[in-house]
Coordinates of C-alpha atoms in Angstrom, one line a residue:
Chain A
M144 CA 16.6 -1.2 -17.4
E145 CA 19.4 1.1 -18.6
Y146 CA 18.9 3.5 -15.7
V147 CA 17.9 3.1 -12.2
V148 CA 17.6 6.8 -11.3
E149 CA 16.5 9.4 -13.6
T150 CA 15.3 13.0 -12.5
N151 CA 14.1 16.1 -14.6
E152 CA 14.5 19.5 -13.0
L153 CA 14.0 17.8 -9.6
T154 CA 13.5 21.0 -7.3
K155 CA 12.8 21.4 -3.8
R156 CA 12.0 24.4 -1.9
Y157 CA 11.8 24.8 2.0
G158 CA 9.9 28.3 2.0
R159 CA 11.7 30.8 0.1
E160 CA 14.9 28.8 0.2
T161 CA 15.6 26.5 -2.9
V162 CA 17.9 23.7 -1.8
V163 CA 17.6 21.5 -5.1
K164 CA 17.3 23.5 -8.2
G165 CA 16.1 21.5 -11.2
L166 CA 18.5 18.7 -11.0
N167 CA 18.8 16.5 -14.1
L168 CA 20.5 13.0 -12.9
K169 CA 20.9 9.8 -14.8
V170 CA 22.3 7.0 -12.9
R171 CA 23.1 3.6 -14.9
A172 CA 22.5 0.2 -13.5
G173 CA 25.4 -1.7 -12.0
E174 CA 27.5 1.4 -11.3
I175 CA 28.8 3.2 -8.1
F176 CA 27.8 6.7 -8.6
G177 CA 29.7 9.2 -6.5
F178 CA 27.3 12.1 -5.5
L179 CA 30.0 15.0 -4.4
G180 CA 29.3 18.3 -2.9
P181 CA 30.0 20.3 0.3
N182 CA 27.6 20.3 3.3
G183 CA 24.3 21.9 2.1
A184 CA 24.9 21.3 -1.3
G185 CA 21.5 19.4 -1.5
K186 CA 22.9 15.7 -1.3
T187 CA 20.6 14.5 1.4
T188 CA 17.6 16.3 0.2
T189 CA 18.0 14.9 -3.2
L190 CA 18.3 11.4 -1.6
L191 CA 15.1 11.9 0.5
M192 CA 12.9 12.9 -2.5
L193 CA 14.6 9.8 -4.7
L194 CA 13.2 7.6 -1.5
G195 CA 9.8 9.0 -1.4
L196 CA 10.4 10.4 2.1
S197 CA 10.3 14.0 0.7
E198 CA 8.1 15.4 -1.8
P199 CA 9.6 17.6 -4.9
S200 CA 8.3 20.9 -5.1
S201 CA 8.4 20.3 -9.0
G202 CA 10.0 18.1 -11.3
W203 CA 9.8 14.4 -11.3
A204 CA 12.1 11.1 -10.6
R205 CA 11.9 7.6 -11.5
V206 CA 13.7 5.2 -9.2
L207 CA 14.1 1.4 -10.5
G208 CA 11.1 2.5 -12.6
H209 CA 9.0 3.8 -10.1
D210 CA 7.6 7.3 -9.0
P211 CA 8.7 7.8 -5.4
V212 CA 5.9 10.0 -4.8
K213 CA 3.3 7.8 -6.1
E214 CA 4.6 4.7 -5.0
P215 CA 7.1 5.4 -2.2
L216 CA 6.5 1.7 -0.9
A217 CA 7.6 0.2 -4.1
V218 CA 10.7 2.2 -4.2
K219 CA 11.4 1.8 -0.3
S220 CA 11.2 -2.0 -0.8
K221 CA 13.8 -2.1 -3.4
V222 CA 16.0 0.7 -2.5
G223 CA 18.4 0.6 0.6
Y224 CA 19.1 3.7 2.6
L225 CA 21.9 4.1 4.8
P226 CA 21.4 7.7 6.4
E227 CA 24.2 10.0 7.6
N228 CA 24.7 9.1 11.3
T229 CA 22.6 6.1 11.5
G230 CA 21.5 4.8 14.8
F231 CA 20.9 1.5 16.4
Y232 CA 18.8 0.0 19.4
G233 CA 22.0 -0.6 21.9
D234 CA 19.9 -2.9 24.0
L235 CA 19.7 -5.3 21.4
T236 CA 22.0 -7.5 19.8
A237 CA 23.4 -6.9 16.1
R238 CA 21.3 -9.9 15.0
E239 CA 18.1 -8.8 16.7
N240 CA 18.4 -5.0 15.3
L241 CA 18.8 -7.1 11.9
E242 CA 15.7 -9.0 12.3
Y243 CA 13.8 -6.0 13.3
V244 CA 14.7 -4.5 9.7
A245 CA 13.9 -7.6 8.2
N246 CA 10.4 -7.6 10.0
L247 CA 9.7 -4.0 8.9
N248 CA 10.6 -5.1 5.2
R249 CA 8.0 -7.9 5.9
L250 CA 10.7 -10.5 4.9
V251 CA 9.9 -14.1 5.5
D252 CA 11.8 -16.9 6.1
F253 CA 14.9 -14.4 6.4
E254 CA 17.3 -16.7 8.6
R255 CA 19.4 -17.8 5.8
R256 CA 19.4 -14.1 4.3
L257 CA 20.3 -12.8 7.8
E258 CA 23.2 -15.3 8.1
E259 CA 24.5 -14.6 4.6
T260 CA 24.3 -10.6 5.3
L261 CA 26.0 -10.8 8.4
T262 CA 28.6 -12.9 6.8
L263 CA 29.2 -10.6 4.1
V264 CA 30.0 -7.8 6.5
G265 CA 32.0 -9.8 8.7
L266 CA 29.7 -9.6 12.1
I267 CA 28.6 -13.3 11.8
E268 CA 31.0 -14.0 14.8
V269 CA 29.4 -11.1 17.2
Q270 CA 25.9 -11.4 16.0
K271 CA 24.8 -12.1 19.5
R272 CA 26.5 -9.2 21.2
L273 CA 24.7 -5.8 22.0
V274 CA 25.3 -3.1 19.6
S275 CA 26.1 -0.8 22.5
T276 CA 29.4 -2.5 22.8
F277 CA 30.5 -2.0 19.1
S278 CA 33.1 -0.1 17.7
R279 CA 32.1 2.9 15.1
G280 CA 33.4 0.7 12.5
M281 CA 31.4 -2.3 13.3
R282 CA 28.4 -0.1 13.7
Q283 CA 28.7 1.0 10.3
R284 CA 29.2 -2.5 8.9
L285 CA 26.0 -3.4 10.8
A286 CA 24.2 -0.5 9.2
L287 CA 25.4 -1.7 5.9
A288 CA 24.0 -5.2 6.5
E289 CA 20.6 -3.4 7.5
V290 CA 20.5 -1.8 4.0
L291 CA 21.5 -5.1 2.3
I292 CA 19.1 -7.5 4.0
K293 CA 16.0 -6.7 1.7
K294 CA 18.1 -7.7 -1.2
P295 CA 18.1 -4.1 -2.8
G296 CA 18.7 -3.3 -6.3
L297 CA 20.0 0.1 -5.5
V298 CA 21.4 1.6 -2.2
F299 CA 21.9 4.9 -1.2
L300 CA 24.8 5.4 1.1
D301 CA 24.9 8.9 2.9
E302 CA 28.5 9.7 4.3
P303 CA 29.2 5.8 4.9
T304 CA 32.8 6.4 6.1
L305 CA 31.9 9.5 8.6
G306 CA 34.1 9.2 11.8
L307 CA 35.9 5.9 10.7
D308 CA 39.4 5.1 11.3
P309 CA 41.6 4.3 8.3
E310 CA 41.0 0.6 8.7
G311 CA 37.2 1.1 9.0
I312 CA 37.0 3.2 5.9
T313 CA 39.4 0.6 3.9
T314 CA 36.7 -2.1 5.1
I315 CA 33.7 -0.2 4.2
L316 CA 35.2 0.9 0.8
E317 CA 36.0 -2.7 0.0
L318 CA 32.4 -3.8 0.8
I319 CA 30.9 -0.9 -1.3
A320 CA 33.1 -1.8 -4.2
R321 CA 31.8 -5.5 -4.0
L322 CA 28.4 -4.5 -4.3
P323 CA 27.6 -4.1 -8.0
V324 CA 30.1 -7.1 -8.7
E325 CA 28.9 -9.8 -6.4
L326 CA 25.3 -8.7 -5.7
G327 CA 24.3 -6.7 -8.7
V328 CA 23.5 -3.8 -6.7
S329 CA 23.9 -0.2 -8.0
V330 CA 25.2 2.4 -5.6
I331 CA 24.8 6.0 -5.1
L332 CA 27.5 7.1 -2.8
S333 CA 27.1 10.7 -1.1
S334 CA 29.9 12.0 0.4
H335 CA 32.2 15.2 0.6
L336 CA 35.5 13.0 0.9
L337 CA 36.8 13.1 -2.6
H338 CA 39.6 11.0 -2.4
L339 CA 37.6 8.2 -1.2
V340 CA 34.9 8.1 -3.5
D341 CA 37.8 8.4 -6.1
K342 CA 38.6 4.8 -5.2
V343 CA 35.5 3.3 -6.0
A344 CA 33.0 5.4 -8.1
H345 CA 32.5 4.7 -11.8
R346 CA 31.0 8.2 -12.4
V347 CA 30.3 11.1 -10.4
A348 CA 27.9 14.0 -10.1
I349 CA 29.0 17.6 -8.5
L350 CA 26.5 19.6 -6.7
N351 CA 26.7 22.9 -5.2
K352 CA 24.0 24.9 -3.5
G353 CA 21.6 22.7 -5.0
R354 CA 22.7 23.1 -8.3
L355 CA 24.4 20.2 -10.7
L356 CA 27.8 21.5 -11.7
A357 CA 28.9 18.4 -13.6
M358 CA 28.2 14.7 -14.4
G359 CA 30.3 11.9 -15.8
S360 CA 33.3 9.5 -15.0
V361 CA 36.3 11.3 -13.8
A362 CA 38.3 10.9 -16.8
E363 CA 35.6 12.6 -18.9
L364 CA 35.1 15.4 -16.5
A365 CA 39.1 16.1 -16.5
Q366 CA 39.0 16.1 -20.2
A367 CA 36.2 18.7 -20.2
V368 CA 38.3 21.1 -18.2
G369 CA 41.5 20.4 -19.8
L370 CA 43.3 18.3 -17.2
S371 CA 45.9 15.7 -18.7
E372 CA 45.5 13.5 -15.7
P373 CA 42.1 12.4 -14.2
N374 CA 42.0 13.4 -10.5
L375 CA 38.9 13.9 -8.9
E376 CA 40.3 16.6 -6.5
E377 CA 41.4 19.0 -9.3
V378 CA 38.2 18.3 -11.3
Y379 CA 36.2 19.2 -8.2
Q380 CA 38.0 22.4 -7.8
K381 CA 38.0 23.2 -11.3
Y382 CA 34.3 23.1 -11.6
Y383 CA 33.9 24.9 -8.5
K384 CA 35.8 27.9 -10.0
A385 CA 34.0 27.6 -13.4
S386 CA 30.7 27.9 -11.4
G387 CA 31.5 30.9 -9.4
L388 CA 30.2 29.2 -6.3
E389 CA 33.6 28.3 -4.8
D390 CA 33.0 30.0 -1.8
A391 CA 30.7 27.7 -0.4
A392 CA 33.2 25.0 -0.6
Chain B
M197 CA 2.9 -2.1 12.0
R198 CA 2.9 -5.5 13.6
A199 CA 6.8 -5.4 13.8
I200 CA 6.7 -1.9 15.4
I201 CA 3.9 -2.9 18.1
R202 CA 6.0 -6.2 18.9
K203 CA 9.1 -4.1 19.4
E204 CA 7.5 -1.2 21.5
L205 CA 5.9 -4.0 23.5
A206 CA 9.0 -5.5 24.4
D207 CA 10.7 -2.3 25.1
H208 CA 7.8 -1.1 27.4
F209 CA 7.6 -4.5 29.6
S210 CA 11.2 -4.7 30.1
S211 CA 11.8 -1.2 30.8
T212 CA 13.0 0.1 34.4
R213 CA 10.5 2.9 34.5
F214 CA 7.5 0.7 33.5
I215 CA 8.3 -1.6 36.2
I216 CA 8.7 1.4 38.8
I217 CA 5.5 3.0 37.9
M218 CA 3.8 -0.4 37.9
A219 CA 5.4 -1.2 41.4
L220 CA 3.7 1.9 42.9
I221 CA 0.5 1.7 41.6
F222 CA 0.2 -2.3 42.3
M223 CA 1.4 -1.5 45.9
M224 CA -0.8 1.6 46.6
S225 CA -3.9 -0.4 45.2
F226 CA -2.9 -3.4 47.2
L227 CA -2.6 -1.6 50.5
G228 CA -5.9 0.2 49.7
A229 CA -7.6 -3.2 49.1
N230 CA -6.1 -4.8 52.1
L231 CA -7.7 -2.1 54.3
A232 CA -10.9 -2.4 52.2
S233 CA -11.2 -6.0 52.5
Q234 CA -10.6 -5.8 56.3
G235 CA -13.3 -3.3 56.7
I236 CA -15.7 -5.4 54.7
K237 CA -15.0 -8.4 56.8
E238 CA -15.7 -6.6 59.7
A239 CA -18.8 -4.8 58.1
L240 CA -20.1 -8.5 57.1
A241 CA -19.7 -9.8 60.4
A242 CA -21.5 -7.0 62.1
G243 CA -24.7 -7.8 59.8
G244 CA -23.9 -5.6 57.2
R245 CA -24.8 -8.0 54.2
E246 CA -28.1 -6.5 53.4
Y247 CA -26.6 -2.9 53.4
M248 CA -23.7 -4.1 51.0
E249 CA -26.1 -6.4 48.8
G250 CA -24.6 -6.2 45.3
R251 CA -21.8 -4.1 46.0
A252 CA -19.4 -5.8 48.5
F253 CA -17.1 -6.7 46.0
L254 CA -17.0 -3.5 44.4
L255 CA -16.1 -1.9 47.6
L256 CA -12.7 -3.4 47.3
F257 CA -12.1 -1.1 44.6
T258 CA -13.6 2.2 45.8
A259 CA -13.8 2.0 49.8
S260 CA -11.3 4.6 51.1
G261 CA -9.4 3.4 54.2
A262 CA -6.4 5.0 55.6
L263 CA -5.0 4.9 51.8
F264 CA -6.3 5.7 48.2
P265 CA -8.8 3.1 46.7
L266 CA -7.9 1.8 43.3
T267 CA -10.1 4.3 41.6
V268 CA -8.3 7.5 43.1
C269 CA -4.7 5.9 42.6
L270 CA -5.6 5.3 38.9
A271 CA -7.2 9.0 38.6
L272 CA -3.9 10.3 40.1
F273 CA -1.1 8.0 38.9
G274 CA -2.9 6.7 35.8
P275 CA -1.7 9.6 34.0
L276 CA 2.0 9.2 35.0
F277 CA 1.6 6.0 33.5
G278 CA 0.4 7.0 30.1
L279 CA 3.0 9.8 30.1
V280 CA 5.8 7.5 30.9
L281 CA 4.8 5.2 28.0
G282 CA 4.9 7.9 25.5
F283 CA 7.0 11.1 26.4
D284 CA 9.9 10.1 24.3
A285 CA 8.1 7.8 21.7
I286 CA 9.4 9.6 18.8
N287 CA 12.2 12.1 19.9
R288 CA 14.1 9.1 21.3
E289 CA 14.2 7.7 18.0
R290 CA 15.0 10.9 16.3
S291 CA 18.1 11.4 19.0
N292 CA 19.0 7.8 18.5
G293 CA 19.3 8.3 14.8
T294 CA 16.8 5.3 14.3
L295 CA 13.6 7.3 13.0
S296 CA 15.2 7.9 9.5
K297 CA 16.1 4.0 9.4
I298 CA 12.6 3.0 10.3
L299 CA 11.1 5.4 7.8
S300 CA 13.2 4.3 5.2
Q301 CA 11.7 1.0 5.0
P302 CA 8.7 0.1 3.2
I303 CA 6.1 1.4 5.6
Y304 CA 3.8 4.4 5.5
R305 CA 4.7 6.9 8.2
D306 CA 1.1 6.5 9.8
E307 CA 2.6 3.0 10.6
V308 CA 5.0 4.4 13.0
I309 CA 2.8 6.8 15.1
L310 CA -0.1 4.1 15.2
G311 CA 2.4 1.2 16.0
K312 CA 3.6 3.5 19.0
Y313 CA 0.3 4.3 20.2
F314 CA -1.3 0.8 19.9
A315 CA 1.5 -1.0 21.7
G316 CA 1.0 1.9 24.6
L317 CA -2.5 1.3 24.8
I318 CA -2.1 -2.7 24.6
T319 CA 0.5 -2.2 27.5
V320 CA -2.1 -0.5 29.8
A321 CA -4.9 -2.8 28.8
L322 CA -3.0 -5.8 29.9
T323 CA -1.6 -4.0 33.0
L324 CA -5.1 -2.7 34.0
A325 CA -6.6 -6.0 33.5
A326 CA -3.7 -7.9 35.6
L327 CA -4.3 -5.2 38.2
L328 CA -8.3 -5.9 38.6
I329 CA -7.7 -9.5 38.3
L330 CA -5.3 -9.8 41.1
L331 CA -7.1 -7.2 43.3
G332 CA -10.4 -9.3 42.7
S333 CA -8.7 -12.6 43.3
F334 CA -7.2 -10.7 46.6
G335 CA -10.9 -9.6 47.5
L336 CA -12.2 -13.3 47.0
I337 CA -9.6 -14.8 49.1
G338 CA -9.1 -12.1 51.8
A339 CA -12.8 -10.9 52.2
G340 CA -14.4 -13.9 51.3
V341 CA -16.9 -12.1 48.9
V342 CA -17.8 -13.4 45.6
P343 CA -18.7 -11.0 42.8
T344 CA -22.0 -11.1 41.1
P345 CA -22.4 -10.8 37.4
E346 CA -23.5 -7.0 37.7
E347 CA -20.4 -6.3 39.6
L348 CA -18.0 -8.0 37.2
A349 CA -20.1 -6.0 34.3
R350 CA -19.4 -2.8 36.1
L351 CA -15.6 -3.9 36.6
L352 CA -15.3 -4.6 32.9
V353 CA -16.6 -1.0 31.9
F354 CA -14.5 0.5 34.6
W355 CA -11.4 -1.2 32.8
F356 CA -12.4 0.3 29.4
V357 CA -12.9 3.9 31.1
S358 CA -10.0 3.4 32.8
L359 CA -8.1 2.5 29.4
V360 CA -9.4 5.3 27.4
Y361 CA -8.5 7.8 30.4
I362 CA -4.9 6.6 30.3
G363 CA -5.1 6.7 26.6
F364 CA -5.7 10.2 26.6
W365 CA -2.3 10.9 28.6
L366 CA -0.7 8.5 26.3
G367 CA -1.5 10.3 23.0
L368 CA -0.8 13.6 24.8
A369 CA 2.6 12.3 25.9
I370 CA 3.2 11.2 22.1
V371 CA 2.3 14.6 20.8
F372 CA 5.2 16.1 23.1
S373 CA 7.8 13.5 22.1
I374 CA 6.8 14.9 18.4
V375 CA 6.9 18.6 19.2
F376 CA 9.7 18.8 21.5
R377 CA 12.9 17.4 20.2
S378 CA 14.7 17.3 23.6
V379 CA 13.3 14.1 25.7
A380 CA 14.1 15.9 28.9
T381 CA 11.8 18.9 27.5
S382 CA 8.9 16.6 26.6
A383 CA 9.2 14.9 30.0
L384 CA 9.3 18.1 31.9
A385 CA 6.2 19.4 30.0
A386 CA 4.2 16.3 30.4
A387 CA 4.9 16.4 34.2
A388 CA 4.0 19.9 34.6
L389 CA 0.5 19.2 32.7
W390 CA -0.2 16.3 35.0
I391 CA 0.6 18.3 38.1
L392 CA -1.6 21.4 36.9
I393 CA -4.8 19.0 35.9
A394 CA -4.5 16.4 38.7
F395 CA -3.5 18.5 41.5
F396 CA -4.2 22.4 40.7
L397 CA -7.4 22.1 38.6
P398 CA -9.5 20.9 41.5
V399 CA -8.0 23.5 44.1
L400 CA -8.9 26.1 41.2
G401 CA -12.4 24.9 40.9
Q402 CA -12.8 25.3 44.7
A403 CA -11.2 28.9 44.7
L404 CA -13.4 30.1 41.6
G405 CA -16.3 28.9 43.2
R406 CA -15.6 31.0 46.5
A407 CA -14.7 33.7 44.4
I408 CA -18.1 33.8 42.0
A409 CA -20.3 32.7 45.0
P410 CA -18.7 34.3 48.0
T411 CA -20.4 33.0 51.3
A412 CA -21.7 36.1 53.1
D413 CA -21.2 34.3 56.5
P414 CA -18.5 31.9 56.4
Q415 CA -19.5 30.2 59.4
R416 CA -23.1 29.8 58.1
P417 CA -22.9 29.5 54.3
T418 CA -26.9 29.3 52.8
Y419 CA -27.7 26.1 50.7
E420 CA -27.8 28.5 47.7
E421 CA -24.3 29.8 48.2
L422 CA -22.9 26.1 48.4
A423 CA -24.9 25.0 45.4
Q424 CA -23.5 27.7 43.4
Q425 CA -20.0 26.9 44.5
E426 CA -20.6 23.4 43.7
L427 CA -22.0 24.4 40.2
V428 CA -18.7 26.3 39.6
N429 CA -16.6 23.2 40.8
Q430 CA -18.5 20.9 38.6
V431 CA -18.0 23.1 35.4
V432 CA -14.2 23.1 36.1
A433 CA -14.3 19.1 37.0
K434 CA -15.8 18.9 33.3
I435 CA -12.9 20.3 31.8
S436 CA -10.4 18.4 33.6
P437 CA -9.8 14.5 32.3
T438 CA -9.1 13.8 36.0
G439 CA -12.5 15.3 37.0
L440 CA -14.3 13.3 34.2
Y441 CA -12.7 10.3 35.2
N442 CA -13.6 10.4 38.8
Q443 CA -17.0 11.2 38.1
A444 CA -17.5 8.3 35.6
A445 CA -15.5 5.6 37.7
G446 CA -17.4 7.0 40.9
V447 CA -20.8 6.3 39.2
L448 CA -19.8 2.9 37.7
L449 CA -18.2 1.2 40.8
D450 CA -20.8 2.5 43.5
P451 CA -24.3 1.7 42.6
T452 CA -25.6 4.4 45.1
N453 CA -23.5 7.1 43.6
R454 CA -25.5 9.3 41.3
G455 CA -22.6 11.5 39.7
S456 CA -22.5 15.4 39.6
S457 CA -26.2 15.6 39.6
E458 CA -26.4 13.9 43.0
A459 CA -23.6 16.3 44.5
F460 CA -25.6 19.2 43.1
Q461 CA -28.7 17.8 44.7
V462 CA -27.2 17.3 48.1
A463 CA -25.8 20.8 48.1
V464 CA -29.1 22.3 47.5
S465 CA -31.3 20.1 49.6
S466 CA -31.8 20.9 53.3
R467 CA -30.0 18.7 55.8
V468 CA -33.0 16.7 56.7
N469 CA -33.8 16.1 52.9
R470 CA -30.4 14.7 52.6
I471 CA -30.8 12.4 55.4
L472 CA -34.1 11.1 53.8
L473 CA -32.6 11.1 50.3
N474 CA -29.8 8.8 51.8
H475 CA -32.2 6.5 53.6
F476 CA -34.8 5.7 51.0
R477 CA -32.6 5.5 48.0
G478 CA -31.7 2.2 46.3
G479 CA -28.6 1.1 44.3
L480 CA -28.7 1.9 40.5
S481 CA -28.8 -0.7 38.1
F482 CA -26.0 -1.6 36.0
S483 CA -27.4 0.3 32.8
Q484 CA -28.7 3.4 34.7
S485 CA -25.1 3.6 36.0
V486 CA -23.6 3.5 32.5
A487 CA -26.4 6.1 31.2
L488 CA -25.4 8.2 34.0
M489 CA -21.8 8.5 33.3
A490 CA -22.2 8.3 29.7
P491 CA -21.6 12.1 29.1
E492 CA -18.2 12.0 31.2
F493 CA -17.2 8.9 29.2
L494 CA -17.8 10.3 25.8
I495 CA -15.9 13.3 26.7
L496 CA -13.2 11.3 27.7
V497 CA -13.2 9.4 24.4
G498 CA -13.4 12.8 22.5
A499 CA -10.4 14.1 24.3
A500 CA -8.3 10.8 23.9
L501 CA -9.3 10.7 20.3
A502 CA -8.2 14.5 19.9
T503 CA -4.9 13.9 21.4
F504 CA -4.3 10.5 19.1
I505 CA -5.5 12.8 16.1
L506 CA -3.2 15.5 17.1
A507 CA 0.0 13.3 17.3
Y508 CA -0.8 11.7 14.2
L509 CA -1.2 15.0 12.1
T510 CA 1.7 16.6 13.8
F511 CA 3.9 13.5 12.9
S512 CA 2.6 13.0 9.3
R513 CA 3.0 16.5 8.3
Q514 CA 6.6 16.9 9.9
E515 CA 9.2 17.5 7.1
V516 CA 11.4 14.5 7.0
R517 CA 14.6 17.0 6.8
S518 CA 13.7 17.8 10.4
I519 CA 13.5 14.2 11.3

C-alpha cells in the first residue's frame, strides 16, 4: 500500500461554518507527515474524520485501505490516536491505565506487549506508580504507550509536545522519530510548533481556515516559493502570505 | 463493553460516595428492621401468630417503628443511590480528557453508554440483593421468623421492582451527565429533581386535592370530599416515580394491601364499612398482588426505559468535536 491516508475533497461543515474545505491529502506509508496550521485551521477535525469519529459533510477518505465512515472499527483497530490534552485515570497505575486500553482493544495475551511498550517509552520502572504522581512528560510518554499498545500501522499525534519542558520535548520527538524506523508505523504529526515538526517530518501539509495551502517535503515547498534554504518557518510564512489568509496565523 | 463494565464496577465499589450512601441506607434499614423484629417477637409472644400468618417475615421490611422501614428508606434514598452512580458518568470522562481516548479505541459509541448503564445497574442489583439477604438473615436470627416460599417470591419481585425504580434515577443521572458539561451542575440538577419528586410532589398532591375539592367544614369533611381529594392525590402519585414505587412495593410486601383502589374505597366507605372491610378481608395471594401492582410497575419500567433511551440518543448524536 503506497498511501496510508488518502482523501478526496474532504469537507466538514458545522451548521453554516465550513471548518474543512475540500481537502486532498496523500500520506505515504512509513513517513512522518507534519500536519501544520494555526489553532482553528481544521487539523483536529480532519483527524477525527480520518478516525471515523466525525462524519464528513462531503468527500471521502481511505485510511489504511478502509473507509472511516463505513468501517470505523477497522480503522480504529489499526490507527492509534493521541488527542490533544489526553487524560488518564489518576487513581490507577500506569500499567493499569495501559491494561484498560489493551482491554478496550480486545487484545489477548498482551503481557509481553505491555512490557515492550512500557520499555520503549521508558516507563517500565515506574509502571506501578499512580498516574496522578506523574510529571507532564511522563504522562505524555504513557499516552504514547497507549497509542502504541495495539501495534498500529498509523498514528495520529495531535500536539504531542504541548506543555512539555525542553527535555520532555526532546524525548517525545526522539520517540516519534523511531516509530517508522523501528516499528514500521506511519505518523501524522499535527502541530503548530513548526521548529519541532521540522526536526522529524519527512513531508508536511499546511492548512489554514480548513483549506490546504501546500503539501510536500520542506525542500520541495521551499523550491516552489523560491527559497534557497529549505526552512519550514519561512516556507510556512510564504504560503500564508501567498494565500492571503495570514491574518489568521 | 466488558472492559468498560469491569472498570466502572471497580470504580463504583471503591468510591467513597458509594460507601457513604450504602452506609446510610444499610444503617437506616437495619435500625428499622431491628425495631420491627422486636415488634414481631412481642406480637408473636402475645399470640398474634395467626394474624401474621404468611407475612411475619415481610413485616421486617415494611413495619414502621420509630424509624423508616426498608420500603420507605429505598423510596427516599434509592434515587440518591442511582443519582450518585450516574451524575458524572460522562462529563467526568470529558473533563478528565479520557472520553476522546476511549472513543478512539475500536468500540462503538453505544458501548460506552451501555457499559456505564449496565455497570450502574449491576452495582444496584448486587447491593440490593446483599441488603435483602442481610436483613432477612437478621430477621431469621433476631425475630426467629422463617420465610415462606411465597414471602421469598414477593421479596424477589420487590428486588426487581426496586432495581427498575433505581434504574430510572440512574438513567436520568446519566442524561444529566451528558447534557451538563460541568459535574457540579449535573449533581445540582439531579439533587434538585430528587427533592422535587420525593418531597414536594406528595405535598403538592395534597395541596391540589384540597384546592380542587375544598371541604365546606374543615372540622367535618364529608366522605365525598375526602374521596375527591384522595383521587387527586392518586393522580399526582401516578406521575411520580416515588409514588409509583411506594404503591407497587406496598402491595408486594403486604398481602393485605390492596393498592391505590383500596385507599379510594376506604376514603369513600363509611366508618362502619371500613371496620367491616378490615375485619373480614383476607390476604391477597402472590399472583393477585403481582397483578394488582402491575400497572404501577409497568409505568416504572416505561419511565426507566425512557431515561435510558434519552441518554443513549443524546450521547450517540453528540458531535465528537464537543466531546
